[in-house]
Structures are given as structure tokens and as C-alpha cells.
């Protein structure tokens, strides 16, 4: 059989993607990019996804939203997200574990609530939603993609964000675990580690002139990243073009880790 042309491999026509945290920021950017590449999208989160819906429908793709608080979701709630998506679209091909939060407090005083909330959404939810989606992929028999959003703090310690660092280091770890156990089902589990991106997540540090200046000075690309910067990598990892990439975390950081 003739192999597909290289650009053909990047197309996502007929695919269905779940994207958590698709209201704004990196998640919204990736959801729109997946739709542009051909996928229908199911956005999962707490906020208003109207803007994301309008942009995806304008591309001629379908958008379905599921209301779910991923800090407090039970395993049963996460299983329901899979059932709901399958009942609307018939199948799932791509999962983007994007929703995440950060809490800043001196480590010496760091509270239990700041630990639990961050670990719940950034790590526990990713683990059990991926598990539920992987079961669906195995049932469908055609494999699928899991893309989780890691961070520079999957590699570094960070300052005043211990639960974020623990969760994002964990994301890099379970990305490899999933690959080890599920690659045989044609499931690709990979992660994207964004550098310093201009979104709501980094608004407080961008507002602190000294800290923002120190960060910018250290980025070889001399600028903060944008949601558009992660869109191409997300489409690549969601596509057939990346079928032999397993368990890897790709940094999209303007060179931060090279420093
Ligand atoms: P963001 O603009 O704050 O987006 C976070 C997304 O998660 C939003 O859609 C938000 O929904 C959703 N979310 C928050 N709490 C939720 C909850 N309880 N249940 C369901 N959804 C919830 O930040 P972002 O920068 O795009 O972050 C996206 C991912 O990238 C996160 O995992 C973050 O850790 C990671 N990341 C960001 C950077 C960066 O520099 N910005 C760097 C590395 C990694 P609402 O809009 O409704 O709150």
C-alpha cells in the first residue's frame, strides 16, 4: 500500500479530541488548532466556553462542552466525561490533558488545601481521565493519543510553588508510565512542557516587574510564549506524523532549558 504523503499525516479529519480547560489560554489555542487540522472537539471545564465554541464552529467543526470541576472530580465523574463524549461523537481519538492551576505560597507555610487542589487537577485528574480514555481506546481497537501539559517545573524546582512542581514532575513521569504499558495498544502518550507563556496562569509574575524582567532576560528567544506557540506541537502529537514517539516530553520554551 502506498504511504501517505507527509502533510497528509498531519490531518485530523474525522478525529474527535477531548481538551480539558478549553476556555482560554493554551487549552483554547490547542482546541482551535486541532479543529483547524480537522478534528471535532469536546471541551471540558468549569468556565464559559462560548468563545471557543464560536471559533471552532466557524472552522466548520463540531464543538461539545462538558461542565466539570476537575479539582473535585471523582473517578466516576471522569468516566462520565468519556461516556458523554462517546454518546455525542461516537468515538474518541485524542485527549489533551491541559486544565491546570498553580498556587503560590512560601513552601515553609504551604497549606494542605494548596497542596491538594493542585495535585487533584494537575495530576490525579490527568491519571484517571487518561485511564478512562485509554480503556475506550482499547475498546475501539485503533489506538489513540494522550497529550498532557507538563511545565519547566517538570525539570526544575521552582520558587513558592511546591505542589505545582510536584504535580508537573508527576505528569512527566506518568507520561512515560502510560507509554510503557499502553504503546502496545497503539496509544501514544506524550507531553508538552511549555516555557513561560503569557496567559492567566502567569499574570501575577508578569505583573511583578522585577520577576518578569529576570524571566525575560533568561529566555534565549527574548519573549514570552503564546498559545499559538504550543498549537503546532499539539497537532503534531495528535497526528499520525508522531506515531513512533512514545513517553516523551517536548519543551516549547524559547530555549529556557538550553540555558
Ligand atoms: P489558564 O489560562 O489559567 O488556563 C487554565 C485552564 O484550566 C482554563 O481553561 C481554566 O478554566 C481551566 N481550569 C481551571 N480550574 C479548573 C477546574 N477546577 N476545573 C476545570 N477546569 C479548570 O492557564 P494556561 O497557562 O493556559 O494553563 C494551561 C496549562 O498549561 C496548565 O496545565 C498549566 O499548568 C500549563 N502551563 C502553563 C504555563 C504558562 O506559562 N502559562 C507554563 C507551563 C505549563 P477557567 O478559564 O474557567 O478558569
Coordinates of C-alpha atoms and ligand atoms in Angstrom, one line a residue:
X1 CA 0.0 0.0 0.0
X2 CA 1.3 3.5 -0.9
X3 CA 2.4 5.5 2.2
X4 CA 0.5 8.7 2.9
X5 CA 2.2 12.0 1.8
X6 CA 3.9 13.8 4.7
X7 CA 1.4 16.7 5.0
X8 CA -1.5 14.1 4.8
X9 CA -0.1 12.6 8.1
X10 CA -0.8 15.8 10.0
X11 CA -4.5 15.9 9.1
X12 CA -7.1 15.1 11.8
X13 CA -10.2 14.9 9.7
X14 CA -12.8 12.6 11.3
X15 CA -11.0 12.6 14.6
X16 CA -12.5 13.6 18.0
X17 CA -10.5 15.4 20.6
X18 CA -11.2 16.0 24.3
X19 CA -9.5 19.1 25.6
X20 CA -9.7 20.0 29.3
X21 CA -9.6 23.6 30.2
X22 CA -10.6 24.9 26.8
X23 CA -12.0 28.3 27.9
X24 CA -8.9 30.4 27.4
X25 CA -5.1 30.3 27.3
X26 CA -3.1 27.3 26.0
X27 CA -6.1 24.9 26.1
X28 CA -8.2 27.2 23.9
X29 CA -5.3 27.7 21.5
X30 CA -4.8 23.9 21.2
X31 CA -8.6 23.2 20.8
X32 CA -8.8 25.6 18.0
X33 CA -5.7 24.3 16.3
X34 CA -7.0 20.7 16.5
X35 CA -10.2 21.9 14.9
X36 CA -8.3 23.7 12.2
X37 CA -6.5 20.4 11.5
X38 CA -9.8 18.7 11.1
X39 CA -11.0 17.4 14.5
X40 CA -14.3 17.8 16.3
X41 CA -13.7 18.9 19.9
X42 CA -15.2 18.2 23.3
X43 CA -14.2 20.9 25.8
X44 CA -14.2 20.0 29.5
X45 CA -14.1 22.6 32.3
X46 CA -15.9 25.0 34.6
X47 CA -15.8 28.2 32.7
X48 CA -17.7 29.7 29.8
X49 CA -16.5 28.0 26.6
X50 CA -18.7 30.2 24.3
X51 CA -15.7 31.9 22.6
X52 CA -14.0 28.6 21.9
X53 CA -17.3 27.2 20.5
X54 CA -17.7 30.2 18.1
X55 CA -14.2 29.9 16.8
X56 CA -14.4 26.1 16.3
X57 CA -17.8 26.2 14.7
X58 CA -16.5 29.0 12.4
X59 CA -14.0 26.4 11.1
X60 CA -16.9 24.0 10.2
X61 CA -16.1 21.6 13.1
X62 CA -18.4 20.5 15.9
X63 CA -17.9 21.5 19.5
X64 CA -19.5 19.9 22.6
X65 CA -18.9 21.2 26.1
X66 CA -19.0 19.2 29.3
X67 CA -19.2 21.1 32.6
X68 CA -16.8 19.5 35.1
X69 CA -14.8 20.8 38.1
X70 CA -11.6 19.0 37.6
X71 CA -10.3 19.9 41.1
X72 CA -13.1 18.0 42.8
X73 CA -13.9 15.4 40.1
X74 CA -14.3 11.8 41.3
X75 CA -13.2 8.9 39.2
X76 CA -16.9 8.3 38.4
X77 CA -17.2 11.9 37.1
X78 CA -14.2 11.4 34.9
X79 CA -15.6 8.1 33.5
X80 CA -18.8 10.1 32.7
X81 CA -16.8 12.5 30.5
X82 CA -15.8 9.6 28.4
X83 CA -19.3 8.2 28.1
X84 CA -20.7 11.7 27.3
X85 CA -18.2 12.3 24.6
X86 CA -18.8 8.9 23.0
X87 CA -22.5 9.4 23.1
X88 CA -22.2 12.7 21.2
X89 CA -19.4 11.8 18.8
X90 CA -19.3 8.0 18.7
X91 CA -15.6 7.7 19.5
X92 CA -12.5 9.4 20.9
X93 CA -9.1 9.7 19.2
X94 CA -7.2 12.4 21.1
X95 CA -7.1 13.5 24.8
X96 CA -5.4 16.8 25.7
X97 CA -4.9 17.0 29.5
X98 CA -4.5 20.7 29.7
X99 CA -6.6 22.1 32.6
X100 CA -4.3 23.0 35.5
X101 CA -3.9 25.5 38.3
X102 CA -1.0 27.0 40.3
X103 CA -0.9 28.2 43.9
X104 CA 1.8 30.5 45.2
X105 CA 2.9 30.5 48.9
X106 CA 6.2 30.2 50.7
X107 CA 7.0 26.5 51.0
X108 CA 7.5 26.8 54.7
X109 CA 3.9 27.8 55.2
X110 CA 2.3 25.9 52.2
X111 CA -1.2 24.8 53.1
X112 CA -2.8 21.4 52.8
X113 CA -5.5 23.0 50.6
X114 CA -3.0 24.5 48.2
X115 CA -1.3 21.1 48.0
X116 CA -4.5 19.0 47.5
X117 CA -6.3 21.3 45.0
X118 CA -3.2 21.5 42.7
X119 CA -2.4 17.8 42.9
X120 CA -6.0 16.9 42.3
X121 CA -6.5 18.7 39.0
X122 CA -2.9 18.7 37.7
X123 CA -2.1 15.0 38.5
X124 CA -4.9 12.9 39.9
X125 CA -7.4 14.0 37.3
X126 CA -4.9 13.5 34.5
X127 CA -4.2 10.0 35.7
X128 CA -7.8 8.8 36.0
X129 CA -9.1 10.6 32.9
X130 CA -6.2 9.1 30.8
X131 CA -7.0 5.7 32.3
X132 CA -10.7 6.0 31.3
X133 CA -9.9 7.3 27.8
X134 CA -7.2 4.5 27.3
X135 CA -9.9 1.9 28.2
X136 CA -12.1 3.5 25.5
X137 CA -9.1 3.4 23.0
X138 CA -8.5 -0.3 23.7
X139 CA -12.3 -1.0 23.2
X140 CA -12.2 0.9 19.9
X141 CA -9.2 -1.1 18.8
X142 CA -7.4 1.6 16.8
X143 CA -5.2 3.2 19.4
X144 CA -5.3 6.9 20.2
X145 CA -3.3 9.9 21.5
X146 CA -2.8 11.2 25.0
X147 CA -1.1 14.6 25.3
X148 CA -0.5 16.1 28.8
X149 CA 0.7 19.5 29.6
X150 CA 3.8 19.5 31.7
X151 CA 6.0 22.5 32.6
X152 CA 9.5 23.8 33.1
X153 CA 8.8 22.7 36.7
X154 CA 8.8 19.1 35.4
X155 CA 12.6 19.7 35.3
X156 CA 13.2 22.4 37.9
X157 CA 12.3 23.1 41.5
X158 CA 10.5 26.5 41.1
X159 CA 10.0 29.1 43.9
X160 CA 6.9 29.2 46.1
X161 CA 5.0 26.6 44.0
X162 CA 5.8 23.2 45.6
X163 CA 2.5 21.4 44.7
X164 CA 2.8 22.7 41.1
X165 CA 6.4 21.4 40.8
X166 CA 5.4 18.0 42.3
X167 CA 2.4 17.7 40.0
X168 CA 4.2 18.7 36.8
X169 CA 7.1 16.4 37.6
X170 CA 4.5 13.7 38.1
X171 CA 2.9 14.5 34.7
X172 CA 6.3 13.9 33.0
X173 CA 6.6 10.6 35.0
X174 CA 3.1 9.2 34.2
X175 CA 3.5 10.2 30.6
X176 CA 6.3 7.6 30.5
X177 CA 4.3 5.1 32.5
X178 CA 1.4 5.3 30.1
X179 CA 3.8 4.8 27.2
X180 CA 5.4 1.7 28.8
X181 CA 2.1 0.0 29.4
X182 CA -0.1 1.2 26.5
X183 CA 2.1 1.7 23.5
X184 CA 1.4 -1.9 22.6
X185 CA -2.3 -0.8 22.0
X186 CA -1.1 1.8 19.6
X187 CA -1.7 4.5 22.2
X188 CA 0.8 7.4 22.1
X189 CA 1.3 9.1 25.4
X190 CA 3.5 12.3 25.2
X191 CA 3.6 15.6 27.0
X192 CA 4.3 19.2 26.1
X193 CA 6.4 21.3 28.6
X194 CA 5.6 25.0 27.9
X195 CA 8.1 27.6 29.0
X196 CA 6.9 31.0 30.3
X197 CA 3.7 31.7 28.4
X198 CA 1.6 34.9 28.5
X199 CA -1.7 33.5 29.9
X200 CA -3.8 34.0 33.1
X201 CA -1.5 31.4 34.8
X202 CA 1.5 33.7 34.7
X203 CA -0.4 37.1 35.1
X204 CA 0.9 37.6 38.7
X205 CA 4.6 37.1 37.8
X206 CA 4.3 39.2 34.7
X207 CA 2.8 42.0 36.9
X208 CA 5.9 41.8 39.1
X209 CA 8.3 44.0 37.1
X210 CA 11.5 42.6 38.8
X211 CA 10.5 38.9 38.4
X212 CA 9.2 39.4 34.9
X213 CA 12.4 41.1 33.9
X214 CA 14.6 38.3 35.4
X215 CA 12.5 35.7 33.5
X216 CA 12.6 37.6 30.1
X217 CA 16.3 38.1 30.5
X218 CA 16.8 34.3 30.8
X219 CA 14.7 33.3 27.7
X220 CA 17.0 32.9 24.7
X221 CA 14.1 33.8 22.4
X222 CA 13.7 37.1 24.3
X223 CA 9.9 36.9 24.5
X224 CA 7.1 35.2 26.4
X225 CA 5.4 32.3 24.6
X226 CA 1.8 32.4 23.4
X227 CA -1.0 29.8 22.9
X228 CA -0.1 29.8 19.2
X229 CA 3.4 28.5 20.1
X230 CA 2.1 25.2 21.5
X231 CA -0.6 24.7 18.8
X232 CA 1.7 23.1 16.2
X233 CA 3.3 20.7 18.6
X234 CA -0.1 19.7 19.9
X235 CA -1.4 19.0 16.3
X236 CA 1.8 17.0 15.6
X237 CA 1.4 14.8 18.7
X238 CA -2.3 14.3 17.9
X239 CA -1.5 13.2 14.4
X240 CA -0.2 10.1 12.6
X241 CA 3.1 12.1 12.0
X242 CA 4.1 11.3 15.6
X243 CA 3.1 7.6 15.7
X244 CA 6.6 6.4 16.8
X245 CA 7.0 9.0 19.6
X246 CA 6.2 7.5 23.0
X247 CA 6.6 8.7 26.5
X248 CA 8.5 11.9 25.6
X249 CA 8.0 15.4 27.0
X250 CA 8.7 18.1 24.4
X251 CA 9.7 21.5 25.7
X252 CA 8.3 24.6 23.9
X253 CA 10.2 27.2 25.9
X254 CA 12.1 29.6 23.6
X255 CA 15.3 27.9 24.7
X256 CA 14.8 28.2 28.5
X257 CA 16.1 24.7 29.3
X258 CA 19.1 25.1 27.0
X259 CA 20.4 27.9 29.3
Ligands
LIG1 P1 -5.1 29.4 32.1 O1 -5.3 30.5 31.1 O2 -5.3 29.8 33.6 O3 -6.0 28.1 31.7 C1 -6.2 27.1 32.6 C2 -7.4 26.3 32.1 O4 -7.8 25.4 33.1 C3 -8.6 27.2 31.9 O5 -9.4 26.8 30.8 C4 -9.4 27.0 33.2 O6 -10.8 27.3 33.2 C5 -9.2 25.6 33.5 N1 -9.5 25.2 34.9 C6 -9.0 25.9 36.0 N2 -9.6 25.3 37.1 C7 -10.4 24.3 36.6 C8 -11.3 23.4 37.3 N3 -11.4 23.4 38.6 N4 -11.9 22.5 36.5 C9 -11.8 22.5 35.2 N5 -11.0 23.4 34.5 C10 -10.3 24.3 35.2 O7 -3.6 28.9 32.1 P2 -2.7 28.3 30.9 O8 -1.4 28.9 31.0 O9 -3.4 28.3 29.6 O10 -2.6 26.8 31.5 C11 -2.9 25.6 30.8 C12 -2.0 24.5 31.2 O11 -0.6 24.9 30.8 C13 -2.0 24.3 32.7 O12 -1.8 22.9 32.9 C14 -0.7 25.0 33.1 O13 -0.2 24.5 34.3 C15 0.2 24.7 31.9 N6 1.4 25.6 31.8 C16 1.2 26.9 31.7 C17 2.4 27.7 31.5 C18 2.4 29.2 31.4 O14 3.4 29.8 31.4 N7 1.2 29.8 31.2 C19 3.6 27.1 31.6 C20 3.7 25.7 31.7 C21 2.6 25.0 31.8 P3 -11.3 28.8 33.5 O15 -10.9 29.7 32.5 O16 -12.8 28.6 33.6 O17 -10.8 29.1 34.9

